[in-house]
Short mmCIF file of C-alpha atoms and ligand atoms in Angstrom, two decimals:
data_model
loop_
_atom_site.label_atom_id
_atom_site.label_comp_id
_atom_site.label_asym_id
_atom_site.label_seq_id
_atom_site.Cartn_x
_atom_site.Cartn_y
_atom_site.Cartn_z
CA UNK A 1 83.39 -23.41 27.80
CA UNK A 2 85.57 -22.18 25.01
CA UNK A 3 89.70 -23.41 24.78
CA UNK A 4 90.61 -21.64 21.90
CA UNK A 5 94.15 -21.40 22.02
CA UNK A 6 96.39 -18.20 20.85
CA UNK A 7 98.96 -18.72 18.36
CA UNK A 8 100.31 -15.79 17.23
CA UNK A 9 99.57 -11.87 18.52
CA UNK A 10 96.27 -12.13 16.84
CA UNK A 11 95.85 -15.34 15.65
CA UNK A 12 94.27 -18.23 17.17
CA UNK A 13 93.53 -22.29 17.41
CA UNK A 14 89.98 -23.26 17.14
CA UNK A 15 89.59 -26.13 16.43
CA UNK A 16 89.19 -29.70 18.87
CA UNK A 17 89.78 -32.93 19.19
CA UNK A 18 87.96 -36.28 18.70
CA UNK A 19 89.10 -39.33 20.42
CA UNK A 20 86.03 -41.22 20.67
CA UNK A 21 85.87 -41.97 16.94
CA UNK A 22 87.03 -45.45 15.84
CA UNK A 23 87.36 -44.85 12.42
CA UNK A 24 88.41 -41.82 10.23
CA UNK A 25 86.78 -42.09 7.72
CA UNK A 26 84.93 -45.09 7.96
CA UNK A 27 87.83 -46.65 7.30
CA UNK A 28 91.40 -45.80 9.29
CA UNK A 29 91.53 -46.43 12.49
CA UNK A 30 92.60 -43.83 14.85
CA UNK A 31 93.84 -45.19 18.49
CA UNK A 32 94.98 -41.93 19.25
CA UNK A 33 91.82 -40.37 18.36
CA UNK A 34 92.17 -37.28 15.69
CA UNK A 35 92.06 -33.44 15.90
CA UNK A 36 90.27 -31.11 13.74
CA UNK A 37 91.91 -27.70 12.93
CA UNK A 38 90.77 -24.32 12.29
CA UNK A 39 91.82 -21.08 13.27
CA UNK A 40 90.69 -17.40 13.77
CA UNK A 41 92.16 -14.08 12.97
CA UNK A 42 91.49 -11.09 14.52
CA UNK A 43 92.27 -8.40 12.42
CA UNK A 44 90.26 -5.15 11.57
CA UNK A 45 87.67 -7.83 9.63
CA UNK A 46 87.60 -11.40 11.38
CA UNK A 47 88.45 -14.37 9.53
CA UNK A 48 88.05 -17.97 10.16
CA UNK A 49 90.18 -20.44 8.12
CA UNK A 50 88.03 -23.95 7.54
CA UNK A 51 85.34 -24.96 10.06
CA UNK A 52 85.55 -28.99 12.04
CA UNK A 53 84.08 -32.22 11.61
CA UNK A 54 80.44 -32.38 13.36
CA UNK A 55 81.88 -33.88 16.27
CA UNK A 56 83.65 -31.04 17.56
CA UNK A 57 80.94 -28.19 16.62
CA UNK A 58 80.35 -27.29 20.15
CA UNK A 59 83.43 -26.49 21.01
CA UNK A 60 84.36 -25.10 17.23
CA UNK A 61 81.22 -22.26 17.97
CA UNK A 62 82.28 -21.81 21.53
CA UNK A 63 85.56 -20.26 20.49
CA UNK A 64 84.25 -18.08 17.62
CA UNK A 65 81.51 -16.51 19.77
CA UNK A 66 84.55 -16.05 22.74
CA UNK A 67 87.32 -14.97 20.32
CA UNK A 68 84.67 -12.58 18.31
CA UNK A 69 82.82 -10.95 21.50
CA UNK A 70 79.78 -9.73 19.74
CA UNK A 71 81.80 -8.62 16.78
CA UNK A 72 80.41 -9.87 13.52
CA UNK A 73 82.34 -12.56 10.83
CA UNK A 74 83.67 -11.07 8.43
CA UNK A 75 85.59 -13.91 6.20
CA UNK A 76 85.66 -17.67 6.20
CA UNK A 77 88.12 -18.93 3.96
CA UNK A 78 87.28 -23.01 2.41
CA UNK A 79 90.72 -24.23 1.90
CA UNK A 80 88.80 -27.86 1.58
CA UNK A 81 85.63 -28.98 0.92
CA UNK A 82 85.90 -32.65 2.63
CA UNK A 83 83.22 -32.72 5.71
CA UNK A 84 85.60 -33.41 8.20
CA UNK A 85 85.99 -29.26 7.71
CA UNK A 86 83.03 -28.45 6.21
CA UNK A 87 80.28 -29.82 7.75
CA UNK A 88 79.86 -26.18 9.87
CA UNK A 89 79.61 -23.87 7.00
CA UNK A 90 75.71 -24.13 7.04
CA UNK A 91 75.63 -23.63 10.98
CA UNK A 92 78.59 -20.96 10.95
CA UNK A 93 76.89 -19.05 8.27
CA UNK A 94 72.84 -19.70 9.95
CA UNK A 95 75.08 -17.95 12.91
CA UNK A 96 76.93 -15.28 11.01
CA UNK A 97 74.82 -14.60 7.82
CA UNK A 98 76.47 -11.27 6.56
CA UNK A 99 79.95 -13.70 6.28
CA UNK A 100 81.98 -14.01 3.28
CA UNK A 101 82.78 -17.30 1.93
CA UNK A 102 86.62 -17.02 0.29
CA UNK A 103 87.10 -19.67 -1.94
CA UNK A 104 87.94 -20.89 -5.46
CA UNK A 105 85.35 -21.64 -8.15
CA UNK A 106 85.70 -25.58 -7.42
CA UNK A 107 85.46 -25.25 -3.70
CA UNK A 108 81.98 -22.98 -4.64
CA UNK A 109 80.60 -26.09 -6.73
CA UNK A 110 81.12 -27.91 -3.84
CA UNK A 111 79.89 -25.75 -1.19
CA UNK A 112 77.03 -25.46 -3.09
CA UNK A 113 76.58 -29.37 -3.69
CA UNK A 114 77.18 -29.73 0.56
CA UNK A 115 75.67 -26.58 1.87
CA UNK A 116 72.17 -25.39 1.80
CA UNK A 117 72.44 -22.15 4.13
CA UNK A 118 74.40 -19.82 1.39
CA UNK A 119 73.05 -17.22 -1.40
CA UNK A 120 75.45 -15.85 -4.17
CA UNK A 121 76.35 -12.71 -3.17
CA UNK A 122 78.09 -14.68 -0.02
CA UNK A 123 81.28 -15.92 -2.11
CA UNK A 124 84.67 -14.26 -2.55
CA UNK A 125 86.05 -16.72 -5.31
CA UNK A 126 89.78 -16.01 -5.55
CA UNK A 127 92.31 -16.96 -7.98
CA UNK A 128 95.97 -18.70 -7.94
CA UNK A 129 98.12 -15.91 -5.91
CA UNK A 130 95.34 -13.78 -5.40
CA UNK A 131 95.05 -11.29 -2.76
CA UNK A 132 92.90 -10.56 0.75
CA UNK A 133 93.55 -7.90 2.83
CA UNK A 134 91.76 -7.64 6.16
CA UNK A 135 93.99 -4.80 8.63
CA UNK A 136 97.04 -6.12 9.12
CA UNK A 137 97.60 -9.67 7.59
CA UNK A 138 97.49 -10.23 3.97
CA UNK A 139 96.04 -13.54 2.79
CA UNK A 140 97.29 -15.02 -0.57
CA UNK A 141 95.51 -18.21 -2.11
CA UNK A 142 97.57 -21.29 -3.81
CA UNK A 143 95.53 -24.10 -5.58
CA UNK A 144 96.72 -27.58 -4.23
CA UNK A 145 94.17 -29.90 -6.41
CA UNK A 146 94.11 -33.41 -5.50
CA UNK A 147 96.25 -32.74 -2.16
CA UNK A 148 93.57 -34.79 -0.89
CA UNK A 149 90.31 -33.29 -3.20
CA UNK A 150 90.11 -31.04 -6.52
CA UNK A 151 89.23 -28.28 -4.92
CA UNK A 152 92.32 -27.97 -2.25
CA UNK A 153 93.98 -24.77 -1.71
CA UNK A 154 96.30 -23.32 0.98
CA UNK A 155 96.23 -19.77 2.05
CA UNK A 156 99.55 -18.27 3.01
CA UNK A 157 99.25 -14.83 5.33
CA UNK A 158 102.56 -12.99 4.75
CA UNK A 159 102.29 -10.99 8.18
CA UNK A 160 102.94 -14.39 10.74
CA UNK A 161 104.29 -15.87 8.02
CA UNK A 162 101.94 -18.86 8.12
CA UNK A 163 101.53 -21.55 5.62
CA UNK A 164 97.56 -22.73 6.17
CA UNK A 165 98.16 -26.52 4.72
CA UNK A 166 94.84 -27.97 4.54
CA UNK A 167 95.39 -31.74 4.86
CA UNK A 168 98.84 -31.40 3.56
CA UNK A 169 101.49 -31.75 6.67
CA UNK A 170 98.48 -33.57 8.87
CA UNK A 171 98.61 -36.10 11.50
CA UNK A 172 96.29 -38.88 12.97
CA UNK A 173 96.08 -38.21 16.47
CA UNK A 174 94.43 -35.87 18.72
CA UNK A 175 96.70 -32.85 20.03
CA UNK A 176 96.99 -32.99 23.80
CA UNK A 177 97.26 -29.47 25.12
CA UNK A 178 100.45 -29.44 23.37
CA UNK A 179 99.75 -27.68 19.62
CA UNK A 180 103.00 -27.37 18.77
CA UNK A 181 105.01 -30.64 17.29
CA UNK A 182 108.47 -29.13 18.90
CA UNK A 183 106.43 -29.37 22.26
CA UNK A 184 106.43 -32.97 21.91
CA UNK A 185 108.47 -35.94 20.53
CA UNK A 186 106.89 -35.71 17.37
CA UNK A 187 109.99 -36.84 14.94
CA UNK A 188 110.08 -39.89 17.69
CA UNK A 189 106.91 -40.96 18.65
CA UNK A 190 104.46 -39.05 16.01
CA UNK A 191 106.05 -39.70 12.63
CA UNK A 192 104.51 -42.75 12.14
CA UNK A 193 101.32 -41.59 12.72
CA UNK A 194 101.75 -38.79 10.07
CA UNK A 195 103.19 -41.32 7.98
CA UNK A 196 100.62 -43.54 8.29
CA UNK A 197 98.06 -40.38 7.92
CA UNK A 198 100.19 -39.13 4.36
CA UNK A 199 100.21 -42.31 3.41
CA UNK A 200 96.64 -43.15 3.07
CA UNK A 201 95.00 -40.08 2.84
CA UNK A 202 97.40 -38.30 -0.25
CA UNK A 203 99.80 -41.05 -0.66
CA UNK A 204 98.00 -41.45 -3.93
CA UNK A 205 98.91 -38.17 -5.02
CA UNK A 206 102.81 -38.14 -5.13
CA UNK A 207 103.37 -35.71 -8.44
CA UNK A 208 100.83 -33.58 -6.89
CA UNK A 209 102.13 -33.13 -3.58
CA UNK A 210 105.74 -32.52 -4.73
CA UNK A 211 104.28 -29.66 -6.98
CA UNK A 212 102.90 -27.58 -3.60
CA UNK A 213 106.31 -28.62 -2.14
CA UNK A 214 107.76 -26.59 -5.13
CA UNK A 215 105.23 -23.48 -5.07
CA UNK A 216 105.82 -23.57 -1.24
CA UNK A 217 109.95 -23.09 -1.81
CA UNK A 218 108.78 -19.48 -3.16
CA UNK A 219 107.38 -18.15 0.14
CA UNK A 220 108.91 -17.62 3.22
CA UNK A 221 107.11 -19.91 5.59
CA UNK A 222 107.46 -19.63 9.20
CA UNK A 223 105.05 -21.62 10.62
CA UNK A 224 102.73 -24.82 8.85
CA UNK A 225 99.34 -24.84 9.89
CA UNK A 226 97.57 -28.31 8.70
CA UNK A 227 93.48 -29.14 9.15
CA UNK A 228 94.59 -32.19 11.39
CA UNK A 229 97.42 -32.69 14.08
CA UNK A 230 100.20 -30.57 15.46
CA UNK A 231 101.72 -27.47 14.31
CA UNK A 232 105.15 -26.96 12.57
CA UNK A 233 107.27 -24.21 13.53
CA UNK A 234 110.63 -25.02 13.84
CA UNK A 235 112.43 -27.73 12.23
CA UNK A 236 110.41 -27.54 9.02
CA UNK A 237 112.95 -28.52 6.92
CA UNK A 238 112.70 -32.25 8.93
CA UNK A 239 109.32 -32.69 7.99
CA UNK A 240 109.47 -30.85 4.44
CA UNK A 241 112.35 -33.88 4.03
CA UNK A 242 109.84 -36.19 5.02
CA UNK A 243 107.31 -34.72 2.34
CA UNK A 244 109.66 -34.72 -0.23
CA UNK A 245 110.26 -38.62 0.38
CA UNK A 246 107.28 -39.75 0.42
CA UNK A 247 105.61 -37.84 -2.34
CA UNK A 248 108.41 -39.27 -4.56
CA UNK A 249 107.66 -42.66 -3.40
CA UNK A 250 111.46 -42.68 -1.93
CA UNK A 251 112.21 -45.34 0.41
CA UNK A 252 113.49 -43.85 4.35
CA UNK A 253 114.96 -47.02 5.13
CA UNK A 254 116.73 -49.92 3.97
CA UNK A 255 114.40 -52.25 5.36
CA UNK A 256 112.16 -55.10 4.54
CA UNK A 257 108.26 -55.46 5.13
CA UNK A 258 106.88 -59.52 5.34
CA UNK A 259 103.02 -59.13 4.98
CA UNK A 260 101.39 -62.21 5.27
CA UNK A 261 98.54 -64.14 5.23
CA UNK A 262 97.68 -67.54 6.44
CA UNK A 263 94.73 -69.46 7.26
CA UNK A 264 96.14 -72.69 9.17
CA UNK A 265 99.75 -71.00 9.95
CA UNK A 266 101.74 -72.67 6.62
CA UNK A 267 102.23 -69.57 5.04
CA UNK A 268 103.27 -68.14 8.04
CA UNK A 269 105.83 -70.69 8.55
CA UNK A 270 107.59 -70.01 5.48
CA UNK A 271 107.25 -66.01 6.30
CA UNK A 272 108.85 -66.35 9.21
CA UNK A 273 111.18 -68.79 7.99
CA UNK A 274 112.69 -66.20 5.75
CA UNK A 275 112.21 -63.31 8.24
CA UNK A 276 114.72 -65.61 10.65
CA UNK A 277 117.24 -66.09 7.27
CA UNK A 278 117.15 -62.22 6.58
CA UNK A 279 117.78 -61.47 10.72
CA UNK A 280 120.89 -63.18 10.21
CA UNK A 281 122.25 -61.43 7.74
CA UNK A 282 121.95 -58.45 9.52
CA UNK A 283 118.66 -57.03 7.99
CA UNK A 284 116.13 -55.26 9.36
CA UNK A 285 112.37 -56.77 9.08
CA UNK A 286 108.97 -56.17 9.77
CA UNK A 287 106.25 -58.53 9.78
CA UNK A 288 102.40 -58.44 9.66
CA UNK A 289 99.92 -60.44 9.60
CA UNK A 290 97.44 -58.42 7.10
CA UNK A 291 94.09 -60.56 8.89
CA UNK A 292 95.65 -59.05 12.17
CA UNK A 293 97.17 -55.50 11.36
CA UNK A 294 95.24 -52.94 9.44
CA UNK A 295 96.23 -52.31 5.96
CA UNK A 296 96.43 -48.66 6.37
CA UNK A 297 99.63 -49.09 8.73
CA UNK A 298 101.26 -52.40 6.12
CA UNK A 299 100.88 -49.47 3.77
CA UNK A 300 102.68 -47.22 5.73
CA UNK A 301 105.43 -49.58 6.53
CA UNK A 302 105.55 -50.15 2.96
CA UNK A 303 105.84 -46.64 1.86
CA UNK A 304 108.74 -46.08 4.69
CA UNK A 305 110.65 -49.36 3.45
CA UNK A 306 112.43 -50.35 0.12
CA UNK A 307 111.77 -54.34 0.28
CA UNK A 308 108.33 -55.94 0.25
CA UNK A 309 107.33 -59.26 0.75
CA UNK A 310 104.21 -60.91 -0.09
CA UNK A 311 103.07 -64.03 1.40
CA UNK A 312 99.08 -65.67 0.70
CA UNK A 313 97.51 -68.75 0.30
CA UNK A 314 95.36 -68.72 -2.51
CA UNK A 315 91.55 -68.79 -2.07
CA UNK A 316 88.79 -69.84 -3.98
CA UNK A 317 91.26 -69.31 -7.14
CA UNK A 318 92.16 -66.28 -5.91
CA UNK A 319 93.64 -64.56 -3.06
CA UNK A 320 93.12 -64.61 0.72
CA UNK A 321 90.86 -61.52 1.09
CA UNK A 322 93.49 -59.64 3.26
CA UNK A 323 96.42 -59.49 1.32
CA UNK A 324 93.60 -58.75 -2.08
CA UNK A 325 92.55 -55.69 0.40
CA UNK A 326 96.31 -54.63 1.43
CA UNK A 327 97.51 -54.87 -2.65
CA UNK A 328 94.75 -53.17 -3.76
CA UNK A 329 95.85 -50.45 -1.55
CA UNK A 330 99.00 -50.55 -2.60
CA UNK A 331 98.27 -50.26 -5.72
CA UNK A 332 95.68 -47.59 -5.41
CA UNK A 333 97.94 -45.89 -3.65
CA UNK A 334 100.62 -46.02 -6.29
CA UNK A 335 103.26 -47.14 -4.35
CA UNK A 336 106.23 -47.28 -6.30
CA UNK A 337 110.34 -47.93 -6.99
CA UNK A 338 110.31 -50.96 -4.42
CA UNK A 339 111.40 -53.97 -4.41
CA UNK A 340 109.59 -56.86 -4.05
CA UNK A 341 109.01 -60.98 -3.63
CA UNK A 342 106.87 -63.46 -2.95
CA UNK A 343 105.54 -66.34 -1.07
CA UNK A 344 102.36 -68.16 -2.07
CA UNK A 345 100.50 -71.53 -0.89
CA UNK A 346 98.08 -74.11 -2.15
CA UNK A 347 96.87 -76.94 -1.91
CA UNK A 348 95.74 -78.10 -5.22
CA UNK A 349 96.30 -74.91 -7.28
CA UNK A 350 98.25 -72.39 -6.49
CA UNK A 351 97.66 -69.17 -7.88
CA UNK A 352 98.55 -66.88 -5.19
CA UNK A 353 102.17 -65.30 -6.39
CA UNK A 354 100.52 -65.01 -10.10
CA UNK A 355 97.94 -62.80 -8.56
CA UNK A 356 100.28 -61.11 -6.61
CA UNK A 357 103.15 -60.66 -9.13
CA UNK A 358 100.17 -59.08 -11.72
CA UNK A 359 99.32 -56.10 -9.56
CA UNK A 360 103.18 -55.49 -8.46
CA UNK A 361 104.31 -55.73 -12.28
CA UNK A 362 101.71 -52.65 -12.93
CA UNK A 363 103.60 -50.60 -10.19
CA UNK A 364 105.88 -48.11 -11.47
CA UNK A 365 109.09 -48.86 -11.11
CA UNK A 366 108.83 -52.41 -9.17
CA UNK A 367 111.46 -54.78 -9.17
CA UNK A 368 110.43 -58.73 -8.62
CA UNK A 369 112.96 -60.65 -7.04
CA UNK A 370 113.21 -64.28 -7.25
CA UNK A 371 112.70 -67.31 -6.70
CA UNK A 372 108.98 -67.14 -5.92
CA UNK A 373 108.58 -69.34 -3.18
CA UNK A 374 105.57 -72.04 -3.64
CA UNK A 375 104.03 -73.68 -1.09
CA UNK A 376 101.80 -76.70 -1.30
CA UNK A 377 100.37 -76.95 1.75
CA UNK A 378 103.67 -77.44 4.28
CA UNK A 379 107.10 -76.57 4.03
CA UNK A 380 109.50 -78.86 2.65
CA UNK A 381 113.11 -79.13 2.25
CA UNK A 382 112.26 -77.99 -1.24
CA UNK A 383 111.14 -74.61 -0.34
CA UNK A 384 113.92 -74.20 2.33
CA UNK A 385 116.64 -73.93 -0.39
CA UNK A 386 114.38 -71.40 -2.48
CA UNK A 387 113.57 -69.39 0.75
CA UNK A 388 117.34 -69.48 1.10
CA UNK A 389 117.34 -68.26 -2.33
CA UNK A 390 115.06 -65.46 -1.93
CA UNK A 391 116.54 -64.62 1.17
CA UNK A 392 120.47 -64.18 -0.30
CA UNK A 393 118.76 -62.41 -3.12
CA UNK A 394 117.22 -59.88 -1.11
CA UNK A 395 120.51 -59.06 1.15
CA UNK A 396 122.00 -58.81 -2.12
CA UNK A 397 119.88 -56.06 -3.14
CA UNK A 398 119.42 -54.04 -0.35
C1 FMN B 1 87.91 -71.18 1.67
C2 FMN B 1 89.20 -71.75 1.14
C3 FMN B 1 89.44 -71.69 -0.22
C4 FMN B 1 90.61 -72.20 -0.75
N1 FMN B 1 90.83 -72.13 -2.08
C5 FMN B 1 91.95 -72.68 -2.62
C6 FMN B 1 92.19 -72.65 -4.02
O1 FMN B 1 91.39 -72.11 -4.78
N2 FMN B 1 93.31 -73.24 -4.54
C7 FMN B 1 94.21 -73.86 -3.71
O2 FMN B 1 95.23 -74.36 -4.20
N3 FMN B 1 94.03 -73.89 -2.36
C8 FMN B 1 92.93 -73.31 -1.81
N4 FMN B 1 92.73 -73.35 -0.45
C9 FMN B 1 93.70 -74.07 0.36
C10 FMN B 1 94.77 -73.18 0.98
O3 FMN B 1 95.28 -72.26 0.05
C11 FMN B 1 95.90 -74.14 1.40
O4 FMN B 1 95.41 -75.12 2.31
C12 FMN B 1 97.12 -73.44 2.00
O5 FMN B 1 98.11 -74.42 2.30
C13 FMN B 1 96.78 -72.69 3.29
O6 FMN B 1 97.95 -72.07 3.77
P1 FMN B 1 98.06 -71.68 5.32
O7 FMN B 1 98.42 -72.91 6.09
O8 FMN B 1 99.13 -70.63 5.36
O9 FMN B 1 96.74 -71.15 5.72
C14 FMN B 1 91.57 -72.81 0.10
C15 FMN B 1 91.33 -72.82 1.47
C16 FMN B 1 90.17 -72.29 1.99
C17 FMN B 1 89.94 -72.32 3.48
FE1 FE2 B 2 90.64 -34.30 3.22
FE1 FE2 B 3 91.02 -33.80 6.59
#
């Protein structure tokens, strides 16, 4: 049965949500499932903005056929070529042949690569700021590349007022009922999911984020519409603050991640150690285990904190394989402007902070703090003065 939901006087949610899916991706996991977004206009020619993820097709084709009532399709506008919203083109347009697919040249390369149901005469390719009119609402197209894939755009309709986002301004998490984020706690209890979603998904892609941000100040937005989570449509300057934060790489908080490693609990000792010293002087600190706690949230944390500090054993003359997956997302991610130091063990060569300090010298704007704390195998008084060290160092930065 179909749940479309409505939206605006003629504009509608279509989309659905997964929560049976362990990992986005192949790769994030998503305890609070994930939704997939797309909506419908009804105007004097039908549009569809995106289609869903396989998973959700059902439902996806249950609310077109309900929302359309016979009618035919006239538009489907590709903001994003990524199959978690285009894996129904083929089906939508075996369903709705005489559809027009309205897209940019890049997205049409794509569609083309993916898609085996379309013929040329199917595509509308539009421009930067060009124009669709279908009745009432009047669509205009802005390129977004690398605001998650080359090809992004967002479509802004100037009638509701409505900002369609594409992955920009999405959140892990399937949508309970309640579409809207003011109809939950969201800038409590789901910013750290959409964190942890910007993060990993376009955290990459700071300069390019901030330059949608700045082609976004020119229209008068009303409502943000993204391809996954809730929608935005009052408050928007809170999370458009958020946005501008994190795709300048600027710290929220004055706060200090410990992401360690350890194999027989050494290295974990000293973490802790210095988490305990930092406590004391007031700071706030977060510690992970990067074995336990998935890299995609460290990176998160990361993102939303200005200290960082490393802690690894070193293995096989290199470094336990967590902490080489969580810095190579941190560095793929070019996380940047935060401070950092580090804790490294050994027992007959350690190599560890050397490693460590290599990839975080590389990140823009990094500061190293010091001492770098070595380990050989236990603690000793030794490395209780230079944890001390490190410790009054990083209160004295913060
Ligand atoms: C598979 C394996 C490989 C290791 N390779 C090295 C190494 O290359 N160099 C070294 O100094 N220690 C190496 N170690 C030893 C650990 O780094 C060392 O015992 C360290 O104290 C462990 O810290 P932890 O107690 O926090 O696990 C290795 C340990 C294991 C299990
Ligand atoms: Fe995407
Ligand atoms: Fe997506």
């Amino acid at each position: 049965m179909f749940q479309y939901r409505k939206i605006t006087n003629d504009m509608y949610y279509i989309g659905a949500n997964d929560r049976r899916i362990s990992l986005f991706e192949s790769a994030y996991p998503v305890p609070y499932g994930i939704s997939y977004n797309s909506y419908f206009v009804d105007d004097k020619k039908t549009v569809v903005l995106d289609t869903v993820d396989k998973s959700v097709a059902k439902t996806y084709f249950e609310n077109i056929s309900a929302l359309l009532k016979g009618r035919t399709l006239d538009y489907l506008i590709i903001n994003h070529m990524e199959p978690d919203h285009s894996a129904m083109i083929d089906e939508l347009i075996s369903k709705y042949p005489q559809v027009k697919i309205v897209c940019n040249q890049k997205s049409k390369g794509l569609i083309l690569q993916f898609c085996h149901a379309c013929y040329e005469d199917q595509f509308l390719i539009v421009n930067e700021g060009d124009i669709l009119n279908t009745g009432s609402h009047t669509f205009s197209f802005y390129f977004a590349p690398m605001v998650h894939w080359p090809e992004v755009m967002v479509t802004y309709d100037s009638l509701d007022k409505v900002l369609y986002s594409a992955d920009a301004f999405g959140t892990f998490g399937a949508l309970s009922g309640n579409l809207f984020a003011d109809e939950t706690d969201f800038f409590n209890k789901g910013i750290d999911e959409a964190r942890r979603y910007y993060t990993n998904i376009v955290g990459k892609y700071g300069p390019q984020v901030s330059a949608l941000l700045k082609k976004a100040e020119s229209l008068d937005i009303s409502m943000i519409c993204a391809l996954h989570g809730p929608i935005f449509r009052k408050d928007l300057n809170k999370i458009i603050e958020k946005y501008l934060k994190w795709a300048t790489y600027t710290p929220e908080d004055k706060e200090v991640v410990i992401a360690y490693a350890s194999i027989y609990g050494n290295t974990e000792n000293a973490a802790q150690i210095l988490a305990n010293l930092l406590a004391e002087k007031g700071i706030r600190v977060n510690m992970y285990d990067t074995s336990v706690t998935h890299y995609s949230e460290i990176l998160s944390q990361c993102f939303r904190c200005s200290h960082v500090i490393l802690a690894a054993p070193t293995y096989n003359g290199g470094l336990f394989t967590s902490m080489e997956q969580l810095l190579s997302e941190i560095k793929a991610h070019n996380l940047s402007g935060r401070t950092f130091g580090f804790i490294e063990n050994g027992s007959w060569g350690p190599l560890a902070a050397k490693i460590m300090k290599e990839t975080v010298s590389n990140l823009k704007n990094s500061t190293i703090l010091e001492p770098t704390v070595t380990v050989k195998s236990s603690l000793k008084e030794i490395q209780l003065e230079s944890l001390a060290d490190l410790a009054n160092n990083i209160a004295g930065s913060i």
